[in-house]
XYZ file of C-alpha atoms in Angstrom:
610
model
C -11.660 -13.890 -1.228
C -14.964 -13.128 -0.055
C -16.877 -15.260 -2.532
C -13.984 -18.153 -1.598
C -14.739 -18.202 1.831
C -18.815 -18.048 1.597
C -18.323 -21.242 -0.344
C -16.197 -22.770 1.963
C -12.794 -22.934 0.038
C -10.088 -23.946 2.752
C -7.213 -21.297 3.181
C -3.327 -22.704 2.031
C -5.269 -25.141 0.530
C -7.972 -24.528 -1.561
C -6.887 -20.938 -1.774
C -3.445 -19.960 -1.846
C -2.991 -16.041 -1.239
C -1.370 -13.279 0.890
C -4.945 -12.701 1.924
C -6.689 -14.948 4.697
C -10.386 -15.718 5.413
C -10.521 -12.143 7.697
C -9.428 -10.403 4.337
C -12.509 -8.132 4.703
C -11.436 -6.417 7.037
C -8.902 -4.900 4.846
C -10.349 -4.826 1.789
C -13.523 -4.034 3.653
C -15.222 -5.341 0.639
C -18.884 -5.658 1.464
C -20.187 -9.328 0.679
C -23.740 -10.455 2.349
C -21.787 -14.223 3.389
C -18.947 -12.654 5.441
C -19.958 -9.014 6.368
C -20.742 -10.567 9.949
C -17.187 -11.813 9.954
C -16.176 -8.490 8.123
C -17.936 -6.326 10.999
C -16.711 -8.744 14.032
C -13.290 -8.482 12.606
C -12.851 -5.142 12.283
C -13.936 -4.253 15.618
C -12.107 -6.533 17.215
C -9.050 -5.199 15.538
C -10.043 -1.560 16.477
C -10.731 -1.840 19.959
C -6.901 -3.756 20.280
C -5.449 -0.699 18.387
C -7.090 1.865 20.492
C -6.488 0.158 23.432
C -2.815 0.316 22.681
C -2.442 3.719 21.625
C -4.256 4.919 24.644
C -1.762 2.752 27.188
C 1.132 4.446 25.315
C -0.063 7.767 25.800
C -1.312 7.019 29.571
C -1.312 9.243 31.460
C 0.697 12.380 30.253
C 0.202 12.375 26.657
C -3.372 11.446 26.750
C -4.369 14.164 24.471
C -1.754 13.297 21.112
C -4.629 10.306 20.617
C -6.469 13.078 18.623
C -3.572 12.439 15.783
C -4.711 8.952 15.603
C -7.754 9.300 13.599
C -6.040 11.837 11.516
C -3.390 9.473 10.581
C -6.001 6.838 9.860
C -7.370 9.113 7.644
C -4.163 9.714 5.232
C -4.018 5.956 4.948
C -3.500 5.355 1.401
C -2.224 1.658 2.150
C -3.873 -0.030 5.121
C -0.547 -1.796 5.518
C 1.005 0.559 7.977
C -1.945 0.641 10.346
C -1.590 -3.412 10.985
C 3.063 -3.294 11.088
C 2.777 -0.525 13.836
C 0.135 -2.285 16.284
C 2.296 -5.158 17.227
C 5.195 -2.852 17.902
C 2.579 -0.368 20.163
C 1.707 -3.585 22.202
C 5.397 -4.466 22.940
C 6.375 -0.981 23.748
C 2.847 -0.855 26.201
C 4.618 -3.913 27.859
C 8.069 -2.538 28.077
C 6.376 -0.052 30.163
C 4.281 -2.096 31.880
C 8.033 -4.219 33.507
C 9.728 -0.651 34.061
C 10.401 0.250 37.867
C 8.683 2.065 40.441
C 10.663 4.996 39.597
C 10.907 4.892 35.950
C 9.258 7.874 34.374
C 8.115 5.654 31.618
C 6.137 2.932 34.288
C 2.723 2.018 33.586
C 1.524 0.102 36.502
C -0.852 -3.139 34.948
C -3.813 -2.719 36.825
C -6.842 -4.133 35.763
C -7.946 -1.609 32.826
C -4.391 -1.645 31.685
C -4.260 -5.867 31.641
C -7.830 -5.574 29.325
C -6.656 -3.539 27.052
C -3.117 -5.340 26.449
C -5.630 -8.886 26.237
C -7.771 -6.896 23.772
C -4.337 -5.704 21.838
C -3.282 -9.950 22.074
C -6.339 -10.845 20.299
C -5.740 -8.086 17.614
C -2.410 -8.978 16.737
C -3.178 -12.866 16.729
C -5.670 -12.960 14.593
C -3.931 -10.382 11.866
C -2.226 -12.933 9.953
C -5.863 -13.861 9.311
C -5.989 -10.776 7.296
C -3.440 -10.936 5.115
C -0.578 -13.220 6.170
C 2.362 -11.448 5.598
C 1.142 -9.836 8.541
C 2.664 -12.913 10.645
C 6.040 -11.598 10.414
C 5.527 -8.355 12.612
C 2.686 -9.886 14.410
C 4.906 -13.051 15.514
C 8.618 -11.529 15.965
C 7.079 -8.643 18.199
C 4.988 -11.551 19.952
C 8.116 -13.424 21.031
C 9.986 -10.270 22.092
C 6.843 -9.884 24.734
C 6.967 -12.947 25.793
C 10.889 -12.592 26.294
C 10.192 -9.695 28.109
C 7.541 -11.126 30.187
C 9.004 -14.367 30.777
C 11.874 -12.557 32.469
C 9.605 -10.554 35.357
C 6.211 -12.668 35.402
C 6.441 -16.573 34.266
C 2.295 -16.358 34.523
C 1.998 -13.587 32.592
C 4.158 -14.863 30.175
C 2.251 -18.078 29.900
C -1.065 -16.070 30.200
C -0.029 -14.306 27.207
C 1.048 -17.150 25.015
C -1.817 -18.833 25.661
C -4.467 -15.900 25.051
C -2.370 -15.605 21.535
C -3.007 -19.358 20.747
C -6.360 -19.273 21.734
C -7.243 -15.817 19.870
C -5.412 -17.156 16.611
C -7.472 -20.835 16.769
C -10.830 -19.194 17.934
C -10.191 -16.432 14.951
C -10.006 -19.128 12.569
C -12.657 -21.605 13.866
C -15.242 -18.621 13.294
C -14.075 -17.726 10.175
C -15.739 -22.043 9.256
C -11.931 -23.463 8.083
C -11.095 -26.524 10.151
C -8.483 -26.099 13.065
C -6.265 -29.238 11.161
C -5.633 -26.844 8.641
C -4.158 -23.934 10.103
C -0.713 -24.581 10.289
C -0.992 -25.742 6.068
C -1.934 -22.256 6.065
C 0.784 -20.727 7.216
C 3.262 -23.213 5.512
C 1.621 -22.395 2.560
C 2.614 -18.212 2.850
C 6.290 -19.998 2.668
C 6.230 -19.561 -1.442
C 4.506 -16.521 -1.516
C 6.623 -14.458 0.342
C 9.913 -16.067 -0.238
C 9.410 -15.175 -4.032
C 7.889 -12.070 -3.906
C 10.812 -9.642 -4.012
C 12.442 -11.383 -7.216
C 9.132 -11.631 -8.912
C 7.347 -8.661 -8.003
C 9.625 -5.903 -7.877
C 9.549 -2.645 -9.227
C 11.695 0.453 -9.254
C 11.522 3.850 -8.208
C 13.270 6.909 -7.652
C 16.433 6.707 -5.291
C 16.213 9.070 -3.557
C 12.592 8.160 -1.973
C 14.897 5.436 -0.565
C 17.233 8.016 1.370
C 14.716 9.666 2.104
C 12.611 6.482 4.375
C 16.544 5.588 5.637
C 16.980 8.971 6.997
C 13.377 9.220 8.601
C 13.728 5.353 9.932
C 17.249 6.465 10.997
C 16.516 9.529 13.152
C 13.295 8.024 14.624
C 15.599 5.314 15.515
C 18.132 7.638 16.931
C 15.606 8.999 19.214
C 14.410 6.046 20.846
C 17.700 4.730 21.452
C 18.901 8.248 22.840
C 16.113 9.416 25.098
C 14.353 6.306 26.241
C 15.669 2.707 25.357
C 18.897 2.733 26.662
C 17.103 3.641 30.187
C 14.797 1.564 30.485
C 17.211 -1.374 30.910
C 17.483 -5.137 29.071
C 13.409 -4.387 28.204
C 14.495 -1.104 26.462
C 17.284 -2.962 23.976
C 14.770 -5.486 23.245
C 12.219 -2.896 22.353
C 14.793 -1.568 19.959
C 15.209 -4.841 18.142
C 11.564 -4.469 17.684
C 11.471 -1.388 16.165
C 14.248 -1.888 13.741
C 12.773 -5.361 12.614
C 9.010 -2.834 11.754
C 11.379 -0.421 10.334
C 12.720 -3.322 8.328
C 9.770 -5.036 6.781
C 7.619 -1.523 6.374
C 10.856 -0.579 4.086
C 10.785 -4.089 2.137
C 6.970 -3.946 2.469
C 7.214 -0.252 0.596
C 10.474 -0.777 -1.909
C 10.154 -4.066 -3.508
C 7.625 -2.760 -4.915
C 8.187 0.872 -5.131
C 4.711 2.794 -6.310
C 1.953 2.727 -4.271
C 3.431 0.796 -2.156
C 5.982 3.342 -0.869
C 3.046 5.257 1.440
C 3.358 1.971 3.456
C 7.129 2.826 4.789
C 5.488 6.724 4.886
C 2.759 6.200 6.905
C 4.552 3.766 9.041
C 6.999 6.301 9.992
C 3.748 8.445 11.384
C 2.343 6.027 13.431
C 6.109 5.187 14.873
C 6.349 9.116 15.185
C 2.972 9.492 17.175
C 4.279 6.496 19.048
C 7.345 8.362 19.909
C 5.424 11.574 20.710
C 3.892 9.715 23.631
C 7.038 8.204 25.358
C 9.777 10.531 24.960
C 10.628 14.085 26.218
C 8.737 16.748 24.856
C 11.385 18.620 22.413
C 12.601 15.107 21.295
C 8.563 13.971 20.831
C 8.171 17.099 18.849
C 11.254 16.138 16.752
C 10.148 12.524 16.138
C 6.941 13.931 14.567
C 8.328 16.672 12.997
C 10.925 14.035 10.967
C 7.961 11.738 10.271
C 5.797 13.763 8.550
C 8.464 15.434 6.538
C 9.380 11.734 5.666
C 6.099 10.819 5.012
C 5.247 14.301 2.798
C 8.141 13.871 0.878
C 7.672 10.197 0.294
C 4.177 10.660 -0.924
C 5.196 13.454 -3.534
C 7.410 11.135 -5.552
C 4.070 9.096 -6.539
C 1.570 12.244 -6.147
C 0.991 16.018 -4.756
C 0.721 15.474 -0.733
C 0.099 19.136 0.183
C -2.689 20.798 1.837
C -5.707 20.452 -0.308
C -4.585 16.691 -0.404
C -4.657 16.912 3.096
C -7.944 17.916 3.487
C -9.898 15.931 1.065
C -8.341 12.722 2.465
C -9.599 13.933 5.789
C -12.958 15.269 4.490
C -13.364 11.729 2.027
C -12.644 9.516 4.835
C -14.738 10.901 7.739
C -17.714 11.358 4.971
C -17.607 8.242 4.192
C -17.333 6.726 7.992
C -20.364 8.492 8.566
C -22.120 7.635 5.444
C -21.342 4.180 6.055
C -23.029 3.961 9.582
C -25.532 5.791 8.747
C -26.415 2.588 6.309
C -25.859 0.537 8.544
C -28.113 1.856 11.000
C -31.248 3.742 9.326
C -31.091 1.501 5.685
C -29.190 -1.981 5.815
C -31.141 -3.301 2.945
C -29.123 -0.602 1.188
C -25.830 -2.572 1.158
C -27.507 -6.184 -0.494
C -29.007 -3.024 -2.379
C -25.618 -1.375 -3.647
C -23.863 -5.072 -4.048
C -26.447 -6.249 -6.452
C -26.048 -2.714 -8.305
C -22.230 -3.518 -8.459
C -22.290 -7.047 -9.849
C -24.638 -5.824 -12.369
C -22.124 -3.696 -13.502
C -19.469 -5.711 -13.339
C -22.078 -8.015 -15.938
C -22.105 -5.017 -18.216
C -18.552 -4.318 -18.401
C -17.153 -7.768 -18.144
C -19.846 -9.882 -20.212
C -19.343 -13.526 -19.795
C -20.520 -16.391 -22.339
C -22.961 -18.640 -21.367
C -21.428 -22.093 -19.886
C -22.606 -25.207 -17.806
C -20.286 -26.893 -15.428
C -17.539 -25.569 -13.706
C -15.262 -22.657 -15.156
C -12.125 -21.066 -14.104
C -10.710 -17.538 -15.639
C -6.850 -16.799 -16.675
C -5.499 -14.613 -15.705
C -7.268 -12.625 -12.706
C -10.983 -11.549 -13.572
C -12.602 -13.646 -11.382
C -15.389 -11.169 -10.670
C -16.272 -10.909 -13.568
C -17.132 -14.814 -13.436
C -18.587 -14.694 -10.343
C -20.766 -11.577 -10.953
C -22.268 -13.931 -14.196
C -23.547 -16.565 -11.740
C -21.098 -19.268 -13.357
C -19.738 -21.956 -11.373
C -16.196 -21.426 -10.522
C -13.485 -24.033 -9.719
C -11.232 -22.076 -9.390
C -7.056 -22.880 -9.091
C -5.406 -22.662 -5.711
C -3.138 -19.438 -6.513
C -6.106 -17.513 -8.470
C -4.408 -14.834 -9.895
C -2.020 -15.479 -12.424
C 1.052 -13.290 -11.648
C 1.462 -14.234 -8.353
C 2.445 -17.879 -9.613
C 6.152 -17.150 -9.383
C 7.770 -20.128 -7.487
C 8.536 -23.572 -8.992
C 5.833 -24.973 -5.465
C 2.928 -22.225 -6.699
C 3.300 -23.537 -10.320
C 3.072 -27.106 -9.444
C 0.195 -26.374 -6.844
C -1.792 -24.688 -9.891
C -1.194 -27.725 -12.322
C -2.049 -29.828 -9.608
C -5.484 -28.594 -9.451
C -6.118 -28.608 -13.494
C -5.091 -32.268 -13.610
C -7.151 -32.941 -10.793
C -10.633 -34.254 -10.395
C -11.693 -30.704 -9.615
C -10.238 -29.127 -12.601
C -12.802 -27.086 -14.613
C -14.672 -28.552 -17.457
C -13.823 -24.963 -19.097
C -11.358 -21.855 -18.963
C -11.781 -18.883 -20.393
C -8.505 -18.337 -21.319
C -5.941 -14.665 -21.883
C -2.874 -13.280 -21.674
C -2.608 -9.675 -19.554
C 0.972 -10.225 -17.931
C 2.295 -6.787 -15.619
C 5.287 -5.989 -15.523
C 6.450 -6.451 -19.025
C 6.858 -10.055 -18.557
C 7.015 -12.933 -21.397
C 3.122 -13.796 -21.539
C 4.128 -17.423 -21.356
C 5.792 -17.374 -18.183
C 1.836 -16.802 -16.345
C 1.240 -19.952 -14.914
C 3.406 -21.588 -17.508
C 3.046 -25.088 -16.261
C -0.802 -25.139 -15.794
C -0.010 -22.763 -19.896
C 1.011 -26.180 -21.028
C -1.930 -28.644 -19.417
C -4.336 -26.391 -21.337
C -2.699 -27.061 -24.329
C -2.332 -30.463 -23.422
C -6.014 -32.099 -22.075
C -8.313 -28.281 -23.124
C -9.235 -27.694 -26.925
C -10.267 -24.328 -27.763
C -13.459 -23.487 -28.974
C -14.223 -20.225 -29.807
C -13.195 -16.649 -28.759
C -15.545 -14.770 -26.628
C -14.851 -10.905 -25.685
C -10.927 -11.467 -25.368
C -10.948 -14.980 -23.654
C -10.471 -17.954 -25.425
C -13.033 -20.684 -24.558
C -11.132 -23.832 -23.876
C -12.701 -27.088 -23.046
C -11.362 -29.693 -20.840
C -11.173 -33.148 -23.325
C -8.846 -35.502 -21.267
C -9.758 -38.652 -23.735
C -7.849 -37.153 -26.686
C -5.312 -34.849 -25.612
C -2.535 -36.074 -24.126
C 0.952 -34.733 -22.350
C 3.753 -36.549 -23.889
C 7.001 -34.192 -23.695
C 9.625 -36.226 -25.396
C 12.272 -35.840 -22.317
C 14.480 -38.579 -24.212
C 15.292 -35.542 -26.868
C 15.461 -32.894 -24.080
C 19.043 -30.905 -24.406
C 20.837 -29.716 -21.237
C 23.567 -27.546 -20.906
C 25.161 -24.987 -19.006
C 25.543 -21.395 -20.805
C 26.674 -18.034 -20.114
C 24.011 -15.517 -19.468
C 23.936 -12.407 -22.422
C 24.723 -15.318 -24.722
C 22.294 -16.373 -27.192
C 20.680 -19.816 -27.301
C 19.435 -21.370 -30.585
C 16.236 -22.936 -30.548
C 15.184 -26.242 -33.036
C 12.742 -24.050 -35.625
C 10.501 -26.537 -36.356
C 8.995 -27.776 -33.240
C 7.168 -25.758 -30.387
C 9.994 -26.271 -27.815
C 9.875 -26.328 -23.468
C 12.303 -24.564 -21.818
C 13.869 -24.636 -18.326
C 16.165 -22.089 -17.315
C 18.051 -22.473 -14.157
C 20.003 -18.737 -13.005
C 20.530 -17.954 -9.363
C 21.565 -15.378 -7.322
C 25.950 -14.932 -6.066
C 26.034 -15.612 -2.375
C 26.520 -11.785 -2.231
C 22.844 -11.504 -4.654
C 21.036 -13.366 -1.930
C 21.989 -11.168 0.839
C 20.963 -8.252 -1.075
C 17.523 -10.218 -1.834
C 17.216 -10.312 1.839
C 17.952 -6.911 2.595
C 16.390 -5.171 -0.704
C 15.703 -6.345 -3.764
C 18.191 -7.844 -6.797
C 18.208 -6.182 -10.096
C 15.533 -7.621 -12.998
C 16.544 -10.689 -15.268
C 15.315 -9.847 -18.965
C 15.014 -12.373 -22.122
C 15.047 -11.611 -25.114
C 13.417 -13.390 -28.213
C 15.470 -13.393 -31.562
C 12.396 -14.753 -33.376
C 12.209 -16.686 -37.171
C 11.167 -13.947 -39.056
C 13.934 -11.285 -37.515
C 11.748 -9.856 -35.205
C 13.690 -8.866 -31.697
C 11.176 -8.958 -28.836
C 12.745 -8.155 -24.802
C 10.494 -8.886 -21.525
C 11.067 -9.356 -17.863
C 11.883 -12.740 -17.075
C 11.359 -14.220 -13.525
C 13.828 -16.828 -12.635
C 11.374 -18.675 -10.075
C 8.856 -19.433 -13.272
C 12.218 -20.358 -15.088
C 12.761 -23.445 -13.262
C 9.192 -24.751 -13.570
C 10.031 -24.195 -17.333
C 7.972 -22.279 -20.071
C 6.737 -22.130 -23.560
C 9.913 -20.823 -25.579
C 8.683 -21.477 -29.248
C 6.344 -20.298 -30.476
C 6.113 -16.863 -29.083
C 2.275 -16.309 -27.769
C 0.626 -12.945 -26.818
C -2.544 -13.319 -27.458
C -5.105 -16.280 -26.731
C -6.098 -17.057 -30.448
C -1.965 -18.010 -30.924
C -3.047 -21.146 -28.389
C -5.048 -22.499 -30.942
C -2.801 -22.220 -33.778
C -0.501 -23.775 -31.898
C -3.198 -26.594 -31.002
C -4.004 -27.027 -34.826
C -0.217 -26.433 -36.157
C -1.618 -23.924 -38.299
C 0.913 -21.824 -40.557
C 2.428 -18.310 -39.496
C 3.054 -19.142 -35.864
C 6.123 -17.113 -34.351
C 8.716 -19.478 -34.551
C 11.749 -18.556 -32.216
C 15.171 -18.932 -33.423
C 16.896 -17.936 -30.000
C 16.741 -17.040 -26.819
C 19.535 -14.744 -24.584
C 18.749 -14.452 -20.859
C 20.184 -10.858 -20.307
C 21.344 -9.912 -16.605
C 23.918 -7.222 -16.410
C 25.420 -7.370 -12.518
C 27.330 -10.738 -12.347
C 28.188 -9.758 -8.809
C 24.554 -10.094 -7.742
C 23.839 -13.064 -10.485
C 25.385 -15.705 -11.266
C 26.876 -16.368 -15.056
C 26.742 -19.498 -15.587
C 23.190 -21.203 -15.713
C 21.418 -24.680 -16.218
C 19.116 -24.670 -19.076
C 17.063 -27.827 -21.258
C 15.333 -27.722 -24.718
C 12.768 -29.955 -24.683
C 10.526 -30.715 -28.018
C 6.925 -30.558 -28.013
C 5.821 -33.138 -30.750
C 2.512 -31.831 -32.622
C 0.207 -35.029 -33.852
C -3.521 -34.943 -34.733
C -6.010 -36.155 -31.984
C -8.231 -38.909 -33.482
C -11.415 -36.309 -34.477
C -11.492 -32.842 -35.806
C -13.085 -29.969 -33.866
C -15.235 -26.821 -34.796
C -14.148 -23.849 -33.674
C -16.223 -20.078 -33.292
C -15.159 -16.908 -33.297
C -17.291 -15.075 -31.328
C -20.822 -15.373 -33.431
C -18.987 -16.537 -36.851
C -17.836 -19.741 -37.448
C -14.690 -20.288 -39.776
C -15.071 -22.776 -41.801
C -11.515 -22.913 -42.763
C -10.418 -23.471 -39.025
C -13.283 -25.935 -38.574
C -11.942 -27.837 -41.217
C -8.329 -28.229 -40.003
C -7.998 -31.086 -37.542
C -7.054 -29.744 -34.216
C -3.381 -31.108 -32.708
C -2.369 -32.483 -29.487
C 0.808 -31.141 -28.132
C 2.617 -34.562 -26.733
């Protein structure tokens, strides 16, 4: 992201991510083109957070800020730290419209309107980070204003305003041109909206109970000893903390592995929050609940007890210090320590010596970059994350585009125990299509862009549509690589649960020519765009059998999309068979593996998939 935005890539367009331009400041990924906007970032975002935390605990609690930095410091997922700001800033101005008499009243003097501006600017700018933030940033941004709106127009205005402005200016520093901000929020649409079907993983259950239960009580206690007296402001403070309770719990269990410390650590910063506003046996009990949440969370992925506890605390104050230290008595150290790590990055990840531009399948782009070679790269850089029918086409896009790279060095490394073909399946078939492969070097296969003799002629005038059953098996034409669309949805009842939690996984399974029975994940958003079905590929070397119709190629005989909970997916679904005719392009190629060249490939005249 870092390397993207030094060269001047244009975010939700060039570059298609959950990250945004101010990714550094998560990552905090030292790179000598942004560590300015790294350093400027970060501060900015500190100062809001501190300044929010400190108006919560004003003036009673003042001294629970000391569990602040300790918190910070268990932070194995940086997540949390930017869900529970936004929700800190609307429970600051809850306080700030309480009465005269309200024990919870913080009156907005001066100091107090400074630090809720310096809170605005931190929460504005955080879908510049990573833009997923936008949903907690933006709901808990229109409950202030609600709140506002209804006891100060002004201040309402004032605030909306100093959110605009903080968002545009954020993004006007970070060099991307104010036209293109709202393309890239538009363009977070895909990424998030096929995220949970794509990317999830489970976990144990009871983890699960375990978050409800903590999110529950915490809950419980707000409601009980200080929403439901602090008027209309109090119920709409609620709504905000159920909606962070709700996307720290998606945010932790789509995904459940590392990402379940997000929902943990969420529920310590809510319980510190809690700690500061209500009654001292019921703060006690909010923080009590949280960290028993959070401990018991943690140990389902790895041992949170007290030697855990005190090396996170000792690792991350060492290296705070360490790190300023740097900065202040050797700065030369950093361009130092950066050069050091692309070199190794050379070492481990060698790359083969090309001129032009070059993109890299499926996601080791630092390895490119740390080689010096000139990337081009695609929109949605990272393979995996191309899981909706709009991120496929965006990819292909680019690779029939006048920027498409003259090469790609070219693998298969799918997660998740997915089919290998379904990684960027549409831009899979362009290289077959208009890139020749070359030679093997490490594990990538050298392709070269040659758009005057390879050509993209599907024959759609054969294709076969149907509607099957899933669990049933689908025969496959045996002696033709064959395209495949497969069209399964979620029941009206499966898209609810989507929205809540997560659906269970779709799996196909491969009945292949020589009896071989082969099962991956399959991800219904890639299924629409459609996919290589036949031949089976796993490794790069099988794209240039495939290129040269060379003999002993995996030929699949059928296909059965398994999913077992019709209640949550449909049964029926919309599938086509589509033939991809092999013919000879008009000259033969040489081919290289690695340092030897086979003569017996050379000699076979390289095929066009039409």
């Amino acid at each position: 992201m870092n390397d993207a935005l030094a060269h001047g890539a244009v975010f939700g367009g060039d570059v298609v991510f959950t990250f945004g331009p101010y990714a550094s400041v998560y990552s905090r990924s030292y790179h000598p083109a942004t560590d300015g906007l790294m350093i400027g970032g970060s501060i900015v975002y500190a100062l809001g957070f501190c300044a929010a935390f400190l108006m919560l605990a004003w003036p009673r609690r003042v001294w629970l800020l000391v569990g602040l930095p300790v918190i910070v410091s268990f932070l194995l997922n940086r997540d949390a730290a930017f869900m529970a700001l936004p929700f800190a800033l609307l429970a600051v101005v809850v306080r700030c419209t309480q009465d005269e008499t309200s024990p919870w009243r913080l009156r907005p003097g001066p100091a107090v309107l400074i630090g809720i501006a310096l809170a605005t600017c931190a929460i504005a700018f955080s879908p510049l980070i990573k833009g997923s933030f936008a949903a907690t940033s933006g709901f808990a941004s229109a409950l202030i204003f609600i709140v506002l709106i209804r006891r100060h127009v002004a201040a309402a205005i004032s605030f909306a305003v100093l959110f605009a402005l903080s968002l545009a200016g954020a993004w006007l520093i970070a060099g991307q041109p104010l036209d293109a901000l709202p393309h890239f929020f538009l363009a977070q649409a895909p990424v998030v909206s096929g995220y949970t079907n794509a990317m999830s993983a489970n976990g144990p259950a009871a983890v699960v109970v375990i978050y409800a239960v903590g999110a529950i009580a915490l809950f419980a206690l707000f409601y009980r000893r200080a929403a439901r007296h602090m008027g209309l402001p109090g119920y709409v403070l609620l709504l905000g903390l159920a909606f962070t309770l709700f996307v720290s719990f998606k945010a932790g269990f789509v995904r459940q592995d590392g990402h379940v410390f997000i929902s943990g650590e969420l529920l310590l910063f809510i319980g510190l929050m809690g700690a500061m506003l209500l009654p001292v046996r019921h703060a006690a009990a909010g923080l009590i609940v949280s960290a028993l949440a959070w401990g018991a969370m943690g140990n389902a992925i790895l041992p949170v007890n007290g030697p855990f506890i005190v090396d996170r605390l000792a690792q991350t104050w060492r290296g705070t210090v360490d790190g300023l230290a740097t900065r202040v008595n050797t700065p030369e150290a950093l361009q130092a320590q950066y050069d050091a790590s692309l070199a190794a990055i050379r070492s481990q990840e060698p790359m083969p010596a090309i001129t032009g531009t070059v993109d890299i399948y499926p996601t080791e782009i630092s390895g490119l970059l740390a080689a010096g070679l000139k990337w081009a790269g695609r929109p949605v850089f990272q393979s995996y994350s191309v899981y909706t029918p709009e991120l496929n086409q965006l990819n292909n896009a680019h690779l029939t585009s006048d920027a498409a790279p003259d090469t790609v060095l070219f693998a298969f490394d799918p997660i998740d125990g997915r089919l290998p073909a379904l990684d960027d399946s549409l831009s899979l078939r362009t290289l077959l299509t208009h890139y020749g492969a070359t030679e093997m070097a490490g594990r990538w296969m050298v392709m070269k862009k040659d758009d005057k003799t390879l050509h993209d002629r599907l024959t759609p005038a054969k294709t076969q549509s149907t509607r099957v059953r899933t669990n049933n098996p689908i025969r496959l034409p045996t002696d033709t690589p064959v395209w495949m669309t497969v069209d399964i949805s979620p029941t009206m009842l499966g898209r609810a649960v989507s929205t809540l939690y997560k659906l269970p996984r779709v799996w196909i399974v491969l009945q292949l020519e020589n009896g071989e029975t082969i099962r991956h994940r399959f991800i219904p958003g890639i299924g629409r765009s459609g996919f290589l079905a036949s031949p089976y590929v796993d490794k790069p070397e099988q794209l240039r059998d495939l290129q040269l119709n060379a003999p002993g190629q995996r030929r699949v005989a059928s296909v059965t999309i398994e999913s077992n909970d019709p209640k949550l997916w449909s049964e029926q679904m919309n599938i086509s068979l589509t033939p991809m005719n092999v013919t000879p392009p008009p000259a033969p190629r040489s081919l290289t593996i690695g340092p030897k060249t086979e003569s017996a490939i050379a000699e076979t005249p390289r095929q066009t998939v039409d």
